């Protein structure tokens, strides 16, 4: 009994150390202060004048940040300049953008046939300074004069200006597209008839939904892991995931259609609270209680509102609303299933040895080698895509900690070691991180 006590004590100490490491890495992640979002560009025509209304973050353009290299402006070399510009009053930022527009316009291309059109700034409006921890909403409008006989145009801008959602207005079957930085649109017929097929729209929104889970949705990842750690059996997991999926699909659709609107200041803390509840309940329940699926359904309604806020940033094409919404939702589901699949692959051997109460040194070595490989993958990411390091590091650290806990579990050789050494410590960590997020999103 004494030896068993000290084994458990050593395990929890190791779990605590790994948890501290993950906590330090993950707690800042969901509150990305200056997260990069795509610009929204609305294109309209009046006679021989093309007008572009752009919703974008002016500070990133003025600071010269390469938006394809970072996912958060805090990671950019020009972060200090961005912060300085972010603190300027609206009049000053508008004046600075007006002075710099000719240089910025050099990176924007509007072509009518083989003729590049000259761009002129019409107006610019910046919101008040407000909360410095979130990007400022700003809009600017520029226009171009069409040559005689022009029937179509192409639109694009340089890679450094980042992604844009381009939407044609005022015509039947308008053009809608999500363009990566440096990408040029298809030929846009000015009279309309440019709408993409339902299939193309559907498949183009799947990656957007997936990205919102992996790697950008650490809070949603931890929620899904909280469901996963309740039980080693498949049936409880299927009940929970089904309830969660049905619920977030309902509110995602209602919010996207405009029937439900809840401020992010309310939704985000409640999402964090739902993560904490699920994780804490794992510590006191060894199976699926009758009320847990009902509670998960309620939490799914909240998460659906969170997913809808992402769609609001991108905008759904009016002519292909349903295919885009379904594609995004399927992307979210694929992301969730990938999280579950990876978690299962990680814990499979730990569960196996836990049932048989056996110890395996080769399994320990395998798990520790996997930890090294996972963390080593960040080296090429940092070298070739440094902007993604901030988003991938919390996800990779979560995976590494899970593998580390499994390594400890297979080294113990005790019945139900998976629950005591992997599932419960992981649930404690998830709860601690989520409680921090609740405090951060409400008070900080």
PDB file of C-alpha atoms in Angstrom, residues 76-349:
ATOM      1  CA  UNK A  76       5.386  40.468 -36.383  1.00  0.00           C
ATOM      2  CA  UNK A  77       8.691  42.390 -36.315  1.00  0.00           C
ATOM      3  CA  UNK A  78       6.606  45.583 -36.649  1.00  0.00           C
ATOM      4  CA  UNK A  79       4.518  44.788 -33.544  1.00  0.00           C
ATOM      5  CA  UNK A  80       5.645  47.942 -31.713  1.00  0.00           C
ATOM      6  CA  UNK A  81       4.734  50.132 -34.669  1.00  0.00           C
ATOM      7  CA  UNK A  82       1.345  48.439 -34.885  1.00  0.00           C
ATOM      8  CA  UNK A  83       0.733  49.122 -31.188  1.00  0.00           C
ATOM      9  CA  UNK A  84       1.700  52.772 -31.646  1.00  0.00           C
ATOM     10  CA  UNK A  85      -0.699  53.166 -34.559  1.00  0.00           C
ATOM     11  CA  UNK A  86      -3.429  51.278 -32.691  1.00  0.00           C
ATOM     12  CA  UNK A  87      -3.343  53.891 -29.928  1.00  0.00           C
ATOM     13  CA  UNK A  88      -3.805  56.843 -32.307  1.00  0.00           C
ATOM     14  CA  UNK A  89      -7.163  58.640 -32.311  1.00  0.00           C
ATOM     15  CA  UNK A  90      -9.390  58.076 -35.377  1.00  0.00           C
ATOM     16  CA  UNK A  91      -8.508  61.373 -37.042  1.00  0.00           C
ATOM     17  CA  UNK A  92      -4.779  60.682 -36.881  1.00  0.00           C
ATOM     18  CA  UNK A  93      -5.032  57.147 -38.246  1.00  0.00           C
ATOM     19  CA  UNK A  94      -7.318  58.341 -41.041  1.00  0.00           C
ATOM     20  CA  UNK A  95      -4.861  61.089 -41.981  1.00  0.00           C
ATOM     21  CA  UNK A  96      -1.930  58.669 -41.912  1.00  0.00           C
ATOM     22  CA  UNK A  97      -3.777  56.230 -44.169  1.00  0.00           C
ATOM     23  CA  UNK A  98      -4.753  58.991 -46.592  1.00  0.00           C
ATOM     24  CA  UNK A  99      -1.104  60.037 -46.918  1.00  0.00           C
ATOM     25  CA  UNK A 100       0.057  56.444 -47.404  1.00  0.00           C
ATOM     26  CA  UNK A 101      -2.697  55.298 -49.771  1.00  0.00           C
ATOM     27  CA  UNK A 102      -0.767  55.855 -52.986  1.00  0.00           C
ATOM     28  CA  UNK A 103       1.955  53.507 -51.747  1.00  0.00           C
ATOM     29  CA  UNK A 104      -0.562  50.975 -50.442  1.00  0.00           C
ATOM     30  CA  UNK A 105      -2.485  51.127 -53.729  1.00  0.00           C
ATOM     31  CA  UNK A 106       0.646  50.024 -55.561  1.00  0.00           C
ATOM     32  CA  UNK A 107       0.018  46.603 -54.051  1.00  0.00           C
ATOM     33  CA  UNK A 108      -3.616  46.499 -55.250  1.00  0.00           C
ATOM     34  CA  UNK A 109      -4.394  45.430 -58.790  1.00  0.00           C
ATOM     35  CA  UNK A 110      -7.599  46.005 -60.720  1.00  0.00           C
ATOM     36  CA  UNK A 111      -7.338  44.944 -64.339  1.00  0.00           C
ATOM     37  CA  UNK A 112      -9.791  45.493 -67.206  1.00  0.00           C
ATOM     38  CA  UNK A 113      -8.408  43.222 -69.880  1.00  0.00           C
ATOM     39  CA  UNK A 114      -4.707  44.011 -70.072  1.00  0.00           C
ATOM     40  CA  UNK A 115      -5.144  47.541 -68.680  1.00  0.00           C
ATOM     41  CA  UNK A 116      -4.352  48.257 -65.058  1.00  0.00           C
ATOM     42  CA  UNK A 117      -6.770  50.785 -63.601  1.00  0.00           C
ATOM     43  CA  UNK A 118      -5.667  53.747 -61.515  1.00  0.00           C
ATOM     44  CA  UNK A 119      -7.098  53.744 -57.995  1.00  0.00           C
ATOM     45  CA  UNK A 120      -8.189  56.814 -56.053  1.00  0.00           C
ATOM     46  CA  UNK A 121      -9.141  57.000 -52.379  1.00  0.00           C
ATOM     47  CA  UNK A 122     -12.639  58.317 -51.726  1.00  0.00           C
ATOM     48  CA  UNK A 123     -12.877  58.203 -47.952  1.00  0.00           C
ATOM     49  CA  UNK A 124     -11.597  56.429 -44.860  1.00  0.00           C
ATOM     50  CA  UNK A 125     -13.264  55.921 -41.477  1.00  0.00           C
ATOM     51  CA  UNK A 126     -11.687  54.493 -38.340  1.00  0.00           C
ATOM     52  CA  UNK A 127     -13.549  53.556 -35.189  1.00  0.00           C
ATOM     53  CA  UNK A 128     -12.638  55.162 -31.852  1.00  0.00           C
ATOM     54  CA  UNK A 129      -9.579  53.789 -30.046  1.00  0.00           C
ATOM     55  CA  UNK A 130     -11.626  51.612 -27.696  1.00  0.00           C
ATOM     56  CA  UNK A 131     -10.037  48.463 -26.296  1.00  0.00           C
ATOM     57  CA  UNK A 132      -6.403  48.288 -27.398  1.00  0.00           C
ATOM     58  CA  UNK A 133      -6.415  44.524 -26.965  1.00  0.00           C
ATOM     59  CA  UNK A 134      -8.626  43.940 -30.000  1.00  0.00           C
ATOM     60  CA  UNK A 135      -8.213  45.091 -33.622  1.00  0.00           C
ATOM     61  CA  UNK A 136      -9.911  48.350 -34.550  1.00  0.00           C
ATOM     62  CA  UNK A 137     -12.642  48.198 -37.182  1.00  0.00           C
ATOM     63  CA  UNK A 138     -11.980  50.553 -40.062  1.00  0.00           C
ATOM     64  CA  UNK A 139     -13.330  51.024 -43.565  1.00  0.00           C
ATOM     65  CA  UNK A 140     -12.029  52.798 -46.624  1.00  0.00           C
ATOM     66  CA  UNK A 141     -13.462  53.265 -50.084  1.00  0.00           C
ATOM     67  CA  UNK A 142     -11.546  53.610 -53.315  1.00  0.00           C
ATOM     68  CA  UNK A 143     -12.673  53.707 -56.921  1.00  0.00           C
ATOM     69  CA  UNK A 144     -11.444  53.268 -60.476  1.00  0.00           C
ATOM     70  CA  UNK A 145     -12.707  54.459 -63.856  1.00  0.00           C
ATOM     71  CA  UNK A 146     -13.508  51.729 -66.364  1.00  0.00           C
ATOM     72  CA  UNK A 147     -12.288  52.049 -69.946  1.00  0.00           C
ATOM     73  CA  UNK A 148     -14.893  52.144 -72.689  1.00  0.00           C
ATOM     74  CA  UNK A 149     -16.351  48.772 -73.499  1.00  0.00           C
ATOM     75  CA  UNK A 150     -15.020  47.015 -70.383  1.00  0.00           C
ATOM     76  CA  UNK A 151     -17.149  43.993 -69.560  1.00  0.00           C
ATOM     77  CA  UNK A 152     -15.093  42.301 -66.889  1.00  0.00           C
ATOM     78  CA  UNK A 153     -12.306  42.903 -64.383  1.00  0.00           C
ATOM     79  CA  UNK A 154      -9.920  40.948 -62.212  1.00  0.00           C
ATOM     80  CA  UNK A 155      -9.022  42.002 -58.676  1.00  0.00           C
ATOM     81  CA  UNK A 156      -6.154  41.124 -56.387  1.00  0.00           C
ATOM     82  CA  UNK A 157      -3.537  42.518 -54.097  1.00  0.00           C
ATOM     83  CA  UNK A 158      -0.044  41.660 -53.057  1.00  0.00           C
ATOM     84  CA  UNK A 159       0.693  38.790 -50.727  1.00  0.00           C
ATOM     85  CA  UNK A 160       1.732  40.991 -47.791  1.00  0.00           C
ATOM     86  CA  UNK A 161      -1.747  42.532 -47.536  1.00  0.00           C
ATOM     87  CA  UNK A 162      -3.153  39.146 -46.553  1.00  0.00           C
ATOM     88  CA  UNK A 163      -6.377  37.373 -47.410  1.00  0.00           C
ATOM     89  CA  UNK A 164      -9.541  39.062 -48.597  1.00  0.00           C
ATOM     90  CA  UNK A 165     -13.174  38.165 -49.050  1.00  0.00           C
ATOM     91  CA  UNK A 166     -14.278  39.692 -52.361  1.00  0.00           C
ATOM     92  CA  UNK A 167     -18.023  40.190 -52.867  1.00  0.00           C
ATOM     93  CA  UNK A 168     -19.717  41.661 -55.919  1.00  0.00           C
ATOM     94  CA  UNK A 169     -22.795  43.769 -55.179  1.00  0.00           C
ATOM     95  CA  UNK A 170     -25.820  44.957 -57.153  1.00  0.00           C
ATOM     96  CA  UNK A 171     -26.012  42.228 -59.818  1.00  0.00           C
ATOM     97  CA  UNK A 172     -27.661  38.859 -60.286  1.00  0.00           C
ATOM     98  CA  UNK A 173     -25.516  35.832 -59.455  1.00  0.00           C
ATOM     99  CA  UNK A 174     -22.690  37.962 -58.001  1.00  0.00           C
ATOM    100  CA  UNK A 175     -19.086  36.881 -57.672  1.00  0.00           C
ATOM    101  CA  UNK A 176     -17.987  35.815 -54.188  1.00  0.00           C
ATOM    102  CA  UNK A 177     -14.555  34.450 -53.334  1.00  0.00           C
ATOM    103  CA  UNK A 178     -12.075  34.023 -50.539  1.00  0.00           C
ATOM    104  CA  UNK A 179      -8.668  34.995 -51.933  1.00  0.00           C
ATOM    105  CA  UNK A 180      -5.346  34.301 -50.285  1.00  0.00           C
ATOM    106  CA  UNK A 181      -2.808  37.117 -50.209  1.00  0.00           C
ATOM    107  CA  UNK A 182      -1.208  37.417 -53.646  1.00  0.00           C
ATOM    108  CA  UNK A 183      -4.050  35.558 -55.365  1.00  0.00           C
ATOM    109  CA  UNK A 184      -5.992  37.171 -58.220  1.00  0.00           C
ATOM    110  CA  UNK A 185      -9.714  36.700 -58.706  1.00  0.00           C
ATOM    111  CA  UNK A 186     -11.302  34.947 -61.642  1.00  0.00           C
ATOM    112  CA  UNK A 187     -12.591  37.122 -64.433  1.00  0.00           C
ATOM    113  CA  UNK A 188     -15.542  39.022 -62.897  1.00  0.00           C
ATOM    114  CA  UNK A 189     -18.317  39.847 -65.370  1.00  0.00           C
ATOM    115  CA  UNK A 190     -19.589  43.307 -64.477  1.00  0.00           C
ATOM    116  CA  UNK A 191     -23.131  42.397 -65.530  1.00  0.00           C
ATOM    117  CA  UNK A 192     -23.244  39.445 -63.112  1.00  0.00           C
ATOM    118  CA  UNK A 193     -23.511  35.721 -63.684  1.00  0.00           C
ATOM    119  CA  UNK A 194     -20.258  35.051 -61.807  1.00  0.00           C
ATOM    120  CA  UNK A 195     -21.657  33.003 -58.955  1.00  0.00           C
ATOM    121  CA  UNK A 196     -19.660  29.897 -58.207  1.00  0.00           C
ATOM    122  CA  UNK A 197     -21.436  26.571 -58.245  1.00  0.00           C
ATOM    123  CA  UNK A 198     -22.833  25.130 -55.035  1.00  0.00           C
ATOM    124  CA  UNK A 199     -20.202  22.383 -55.106  1.00  0.00           C
ATOM    125  CA  UNK A 200     -17.283  24.809 -55.459  1.00  0.00           C
ATOM    126  CA  UNK A 201     -18.639  26.980 -52.634  1.00  0.00           C
ATOM    127  CA  UNK A 202     -19.243  23.944 -50.434  1.00  0.00           C
ATOM    128  CA  UNK A 203     -15.705  22.600 -50.787  1.00  0.00           C
ATOM    129  CA  UNK A 204     -14.079  26.030 -50.444  1.00  0.00           C
ATOM    130  CA  UNK A 205     -15.608  26.561 -46.966  1.00  0.00           C
ATOM    131  CA  UNK A 206     -14.587  23.175 -45.548  1.00  0.00           C
ATOM    132  CA  UNK A 207     -10.968  24.295 -44.869  1.00  0.00           C
ATOM    133  CA  UNK A 208     -12.274  27.415 -43.115  1.00  0.00           C
ATOM    134  CA  UNK A 209     -14.283  25.299 -40.690  1.00  0.00           C
ATOM    135  CA  UNK A 210     -11.407  22.882 -40.156  1.00  0.00           C
ATOM    136  CA  UNK A 211      -8.927  25.690 -39.466  1.00  0.00           C
ATOM    137  CA  UNK A 212     -11.224  27.044 -36.781  1.00  0.00           C
ATOM    138  CA  UNK A 213     -10.716  23.795 -34.865  1.00  0.00           C
ATOM    139  CA  UNK A 214      -7.143  22.873 -35.828  1.00  0.00           C
ATOM    140  CA  UNK A 215      -5.018  24.813 -35.153  1.00  0.00           C
ATOM    141  CA  UNK A 216      -6.929  27.993 -34.264  1.00  0.00           C
ATOM    142  CA  UNK A 217      -9.569  26.613 -31.900  1.00  0.00           C
ATOM    143  CA  UNK A 218      -7.670  25.566 -28.804  1.00  0.00           C
ATOM    144  CA  UNK A 219     -10.720  26.168 -26.625  1.00  0.00           C
ATOM    145  CA  UNK A 220     -12.830  23.888 -28.821  1.00  0.00           C
ATOM    146  CA  UNK A 221     -10.025  21.300 -28.851  1.00  0.00           C
ATOM    147  CA  UNK A 222      -9.940  21.239 -25.049  1.00  0.00           C
ATOM    148  CA  UNK A 223     -13.724  20.917 -24.903  1.00  0.00           C
ATOM    149  CA  UNK A 224     -13.657  17.896 -27.217  1.00  0.00           C
ATOM    150  CA  UNK A 225     -10.833  16.379 -25.152  1.00  0.00           C
ATOM    151  CA  UNK A 226     -12.941  16.949 -22.051  1.00  0.00           C
ATOM    152  CA  UNK A 227     -15.641  14.811 -23.647  1.00  0.00           C
ATOM    153  CA  UNK A 228     -13.056  12.218 -24.647  1.00  0.00           C
ATOM    154  CA  UNK A 229     -11.574  11.785 -21.165  1.00  0.00           C
ATOM    155  CA  UNK A 230     -14.903  10.933 -19.495  1.00  0.00           C
ATOM    156  CA  UNK A 231     -14.725   7.245 -20.330  1.00  0.00           C
ATOM    157  CA  UNK A 232     -12.606   4.708 -22.172  1.00  0.00           C
ATOM    158  CA  UNK A 233     -15.710   3.322 -23.885  1.00  0.00           C
ATOM    159  CA  UNK A 234     -16.931   4.465 -27.300  1.00  0.00           C
ATOM    160  CA  UNK A 235     -20.678   4.688 -26.575  1.00  0.00           C
ATOM    161  CA  UNK A 236     -20.475   7.579 -24.033  1.00  0.00           C
ATOM    162  CA  UNK A 237     -18.255   9.508 -26.438  1.00  0.00           C
ATOM    163  CA  UNK A 238     -20.690   9.013 -29.326  1.00  0.00           C
ATOM    164  CA  UNK A 239     -23.620  10.231 -27.219  1.00  0.00           C
ATOM    165  CA  UNK A 240     -21.736  13.351 -26.183  1.00  0.00           C
ATOM    166  CA  UNK A 241     -20.343  14.203 -29.608  1.00  0.00           C
ATOM    167  CA  UNK A 242     -23.752  13.666 -31.230  1.00  0.00           C
ATOM    168  CA  UNK A 243     -25.453  16.008 -28.751  1.00  0.00           C
ATOM    169  CA  UNK A 244     -22.712  18.605 -29.171  1.00  0.00           C
ATOM    170  CA  UNK A 245     -22.787  18.421 -32.986  1.00  0.00           C
ATOM    171  CA  UNK A 246     -26.577  18.717 -33.215  1.00  0.00           C
ATOM    172  CA  UNK A 247     -26.634  21.693 -30.868  1.00  0.00           C
ATOM    173  CA  UNK A 248     -23.850  23.741 -32.432  1.00  0.00           C
ATOM    174  CA  UNK A 249     -25.290  23.076 -35.903  1.00  0.00           C
ATOM    175  CA  UNK A 250     -28.606  24.591 -34.793  1.00  0.00           C
ATOM    176  CA  UNK A 251     -27.186  27.800 -33.336  1.00  0.00           C
ATOM    177  CA  UNK A 252     -24.588  28.151 -36.100  1.00  0.00           C
ATOM    178  CA  UNK A 253     -27.384  28.164 -38.673  1.00  0.00           C
ATOM    179  CA  UNK A 254     -29.651  30.466 -36.643  1.00  0.00           C
ATOM    180  CA  UNK A 255     -26.853  32.945 -35.947  1.00  0.00           C
ATOM    181  CA  UNK A 256     -25.631  32.908 -39.549  1.00  0.00           C
ATOM    182  CA  UNK A 257     -29.188  33.619 -40.722  1.00  0.00           C
ATOM    183  CA  UNK A 258     -29.425  36.528 -38.268  1.00  0.00           C
ATOM    184  CA  UNK A 259     -32.132  35.031 -36.053  1.00  0.00           C
ATOM    185  CA  UNK A 260     -29.869  34.845 -32.990  1.00  0.00           C
ATOM    186  CA  UNK A 261     -27.347  37.463 -31.981  1.00  0.00           C
ATOM    187  CA  UNK A 262     -25.402  37.239 -28.731  1.00  0.00           C
ATOM    188  CA  UNK A 263     -22.390  39.482 -28.024  1.00  0.00           C
ATOM    189  CA  UNK A 264     -19.003  37.783 -27.940  1.00  0.00           C
ATOM    190  CA  UNK A 265     -18.413  39.301 -24.494  1.00  0.00           C
ATOM    191  CA  UNK A 266     -21.131  36.948 -23.224  1.00  0.00           C
ATOM    192  CA  UNK A 267     -20.512  33.909 -25.437  1.00  0.00           C
ATOM    193  CA  UNK A 268     -16.741  33.591 -24.980  1.00  0.00           C
ATOM    194  CA  UNK A 269     -16.702  33.434 -21.141  1.00  0.00           C
ATOM    195  CA  UNK A 270     -19.585  30.939 -21.222  1.00  0.00           C
ATOM    196  CA  UNK A 271     -17.674  28.756 -23.680  1.00  0.00           C
ATOM    197  CA  UNK A 272     -14.697  28.754 -21.312  1.00  0.00           C
ATOM    198  CA  UNK A 273     -17.021  27.944 -18.409  1.00  0.00           C
ATOM    199  CA  UNK A 274     -18.453  24.997 -20.352  1.00  0.00           C
ATOM    200  CA  UNK A 275     -14.947  23.607 -20.827  1.00  0.00           C
ATOM    201  CA  UNK A 276     -14.258  23.891 -17.099  1.00  0.00           C
ATOM    202  CA  UNK A 277     -17.541  22.167 -16.185  1.00  0.00           C
ATOM    203  CA  UNK A 278     -16.971  19.205 -18.503  1.00  0.00           C
ATOM    204  CA  UNK A 279     -13.426  18.709 -17.228  1.00  0.00           C
ATOM    205  CA  UNK A 280     -14.373  18.986 -13.548  1.00  0.00           C
ATOM    206  CA  UNK A 281     -17.273  16.560 -13.943  1.00  0.00           C
ATOM    207  CA  UNK A 282     -14.796  14.008 -15.341  1.00  0.00           C
ATOM    208  CA  UNK A 283     -13.135  13.941 -11.908  1.00  0.00           C
ATOM    209  CA  UNK A 284     -16.329  12.883 -10.124  1.00  0.00           C
ATOM    210  CA  UNK A 285     -17.955  10.606 -12.673  1.00  0.00           C
ATOM    211  CA  UNK A 286     -16.719   7.292 -14.059  1.00  0.00           C
ATOM    212  CA  UNK A 287     -19.366   7.045 -16.773  1.00  0.00           C
ATOM    213  CA  UNK A 288     -22.068   8.806 -18.731  1.00  0.00           C
ATOM    214  CA  UNK A 289     -24.747  10.201 -16.430  1.00  0.00           C
ATOM    215  CA  UNK A 290     -28.325  10.639 -17.745  1.00  0.00           C
ATOM    216  CA  UNK A 291     -28.054  14.430 -17.650  1.00  0.00           C
ATOM    217  CA  UNK A 292     -24.598  14.797 -19.223  1.00  0.00           C
ATOM    218  CA  UNK A 293     -25.784  14.647 -22.892  1.00  0.00           C
ATOM    219  CA  UNK A 294     -28.422  17.266 -22.084  1.00  0.00           C
ATOM    220  CA  UNK A 295     -25.809  19.552 -20.567  1.00  0.00           C
ATOM    221  CA  UNK A 296     -23.468  18.942 -23.510  1.00  0.00           C
ATOM    222  CA  UNK A 297     -26.336  19.878 -25.846  1.00  0.00           C
ATOM    223  CA  UNK A 298     -26.683  23.190 -24.019  1.00  0.00           C
ATOM    224  CA  UNK A 299     -22.969  23.817 -24.238  1.00  0.00           C
ATOM    225  CA  UNK A 300     -23.092  22.958 -27.936  1.00  0.00           C
ATOM    226  CA  UNK A 301     -25.573  25.791 -28.424  1.00  0.00           C
ATOM    227  CA  UNK A 302     -22.963  28.161 -26.999  1.00  0.00           C
ATOM    228  CA  UNK A 303     -20.151  26.811 -29.152  1.00  0.00           C
ATOM    229  CA  UNK A 304     -22.322  27.210 -32.250  1.00  0.00           C
ATOM    230  CA  UNK A 305     -22.542  30.929 -31.505  1.00  0.00           C
ATOM    231  CA  UNK A 306     -18.744  30.976 -31.275  1.00  0.00           C
ATOM    232  CA  UNK A 307     -18.442  29.280 -34.669  1.00  0.00           C
ATOM    233  CA  UNK A 308     -20.882  31.821 -36.119  1.00  0.00           C
ATOM    234  CA  UNK A 309     -18.634  34.687 -35.046  1.00  0.00           C
ATOM    235  CA  UNK A 310     -15.911  33.260 -37.285  1.00  0.00           C
ATOM    236  CA  UNK A 311     -18.279  33.112 -40.247  1.00  0.00           C
ATOM    237  CA  UNK A 312     -19.168  36.742 -39.589  1.00  0.00           C
ATOM    238  CA  UNK A 313     -15.524  37.658 -40.181  1.00  0.00           C
ATOM    239  CA  UNK A 314     -15.501  35.916 -43.566  1.00  0.00           C
ATOM    240  CA  UNK A 315     -19.039  36.621 -44.681  1.00  0.00           C
ATOM    241  CA  UNK A 316     -21.234  34.041 -46.390  1.00  0.00           C
ATOM    242  CA  UNK A 317     -22.013  34.444 -50.099  1.00  0.00           C
ATOM    243  CA  UNK A 318     -25.643  35.450 -50.425  1.00  0.00           C
ATOM    244  CA  UNK A 319     -26.205  33.346 -53.520  1.00  0.00           C
ATOM    245  CA  UNK A 320     -24.642  30.212 -52.022  1.00  0.00           C
ATOM    246  CA  UNK A 321     -25.468  30.648 -48.354  1.00  0.00           C
ATOM    247  CA  UNK A 322     -26.544  27.065 -47.658  1.00  0.00           C
ATOM    248  CA  UNK A 323     -23.586  25.285 -49.362  1.00  0.00           C
ATOM    249  CA  UNK A 324     -21.132  27.617 -47.622  1.00  0.00           C
ATOM    250  CA  UNK A 325     -22.769  27.079 -44.226  1.00  0.00           C
ATOM    251  CA  UNK A 326     -22.827  23.297 -44.657  1.00  0.00           C
ATOM    252  CA  UNK A 327     -19.231  23.261 -45.891  1.00  0.00           C
ATOM    253  CA  UNK A 328     -18.056  25.270 -42.884  1.00  0.00           C
ATOM    254  CA  UNK A 329     -19.951  23.018 -40.483  1.00  0.00           C
ATOM    255  CA  UNK A 330     -18.530  19.869 -42.060  1.00  0.00           C
ATOM    256  CA  UNK A 331     -15.060  21.384 -41.772  1.00  0.00           C
ATOM    257  CA  UNK A 332     -15.708  21.880 -38.055  1.00  0.00           C
ATOM    258  CA  UNK A 333     -16.860  18.264 -37.728  1.00  0.00           C
ATOM    259  CA  UNK A 334     -13.789  16.961 -39.550  1.00  0.00           C
ATOM    260  CA  UNK A 335     -11.612  19.002 -37.203  1.00  0.00           C
ATOM    261  CA  UNK A 336     -13.358  17.567 -34.144  1.00  0.00           C
ATOM    262  CA  UNK A 337     -13.089  14.019 -35.456  1.00  0.00           C
ATOM    263  CA  UNK A 338      -9.385  14.539 -36.118  1.00  0.00           C
ATOM    264  CA  UNK A 339      -8.901  15.677 -32.510  1.00  0.00           C
ATOM    265  CA  UNK A 340     -10.690  12.551 -31.252  1.00  0.00           C
ATOM    266  CA  UNK A 341      -8.776  10.286 -33.640  1.00  0.00           C
ATOM    267  CA  UNK A 342      -5.382  11.683 -32.621  1.00  0.00           C
ATOM    268  CA  UNK A 343      -6.308  11.470 -28.922  1.00  0.00           C
ATOM    269  CA  UNK A 344      -7.366   7.844 -29.350  1.00  0.00           C
ATOM    270  CA  UNK A 345      -4.131   6.963 -31.140  1.00  0.00           C
ATOM    271  CA  UNK A 346      -2.180   8.595 -28.321  1.00  0.00           C
ATOM    272  CA  UNK A 347      -3.914   6.785 -25.459  1.00  0.00           C
ATOM    273  CA  UNK A 348      -4.620   3.414 -27.118  1.00  0.00           C
ATOM    274  CA  UNK A 349      -1.597   1.623 -25.664  1.00  0.00           C
TER     275      UNK A 349
END
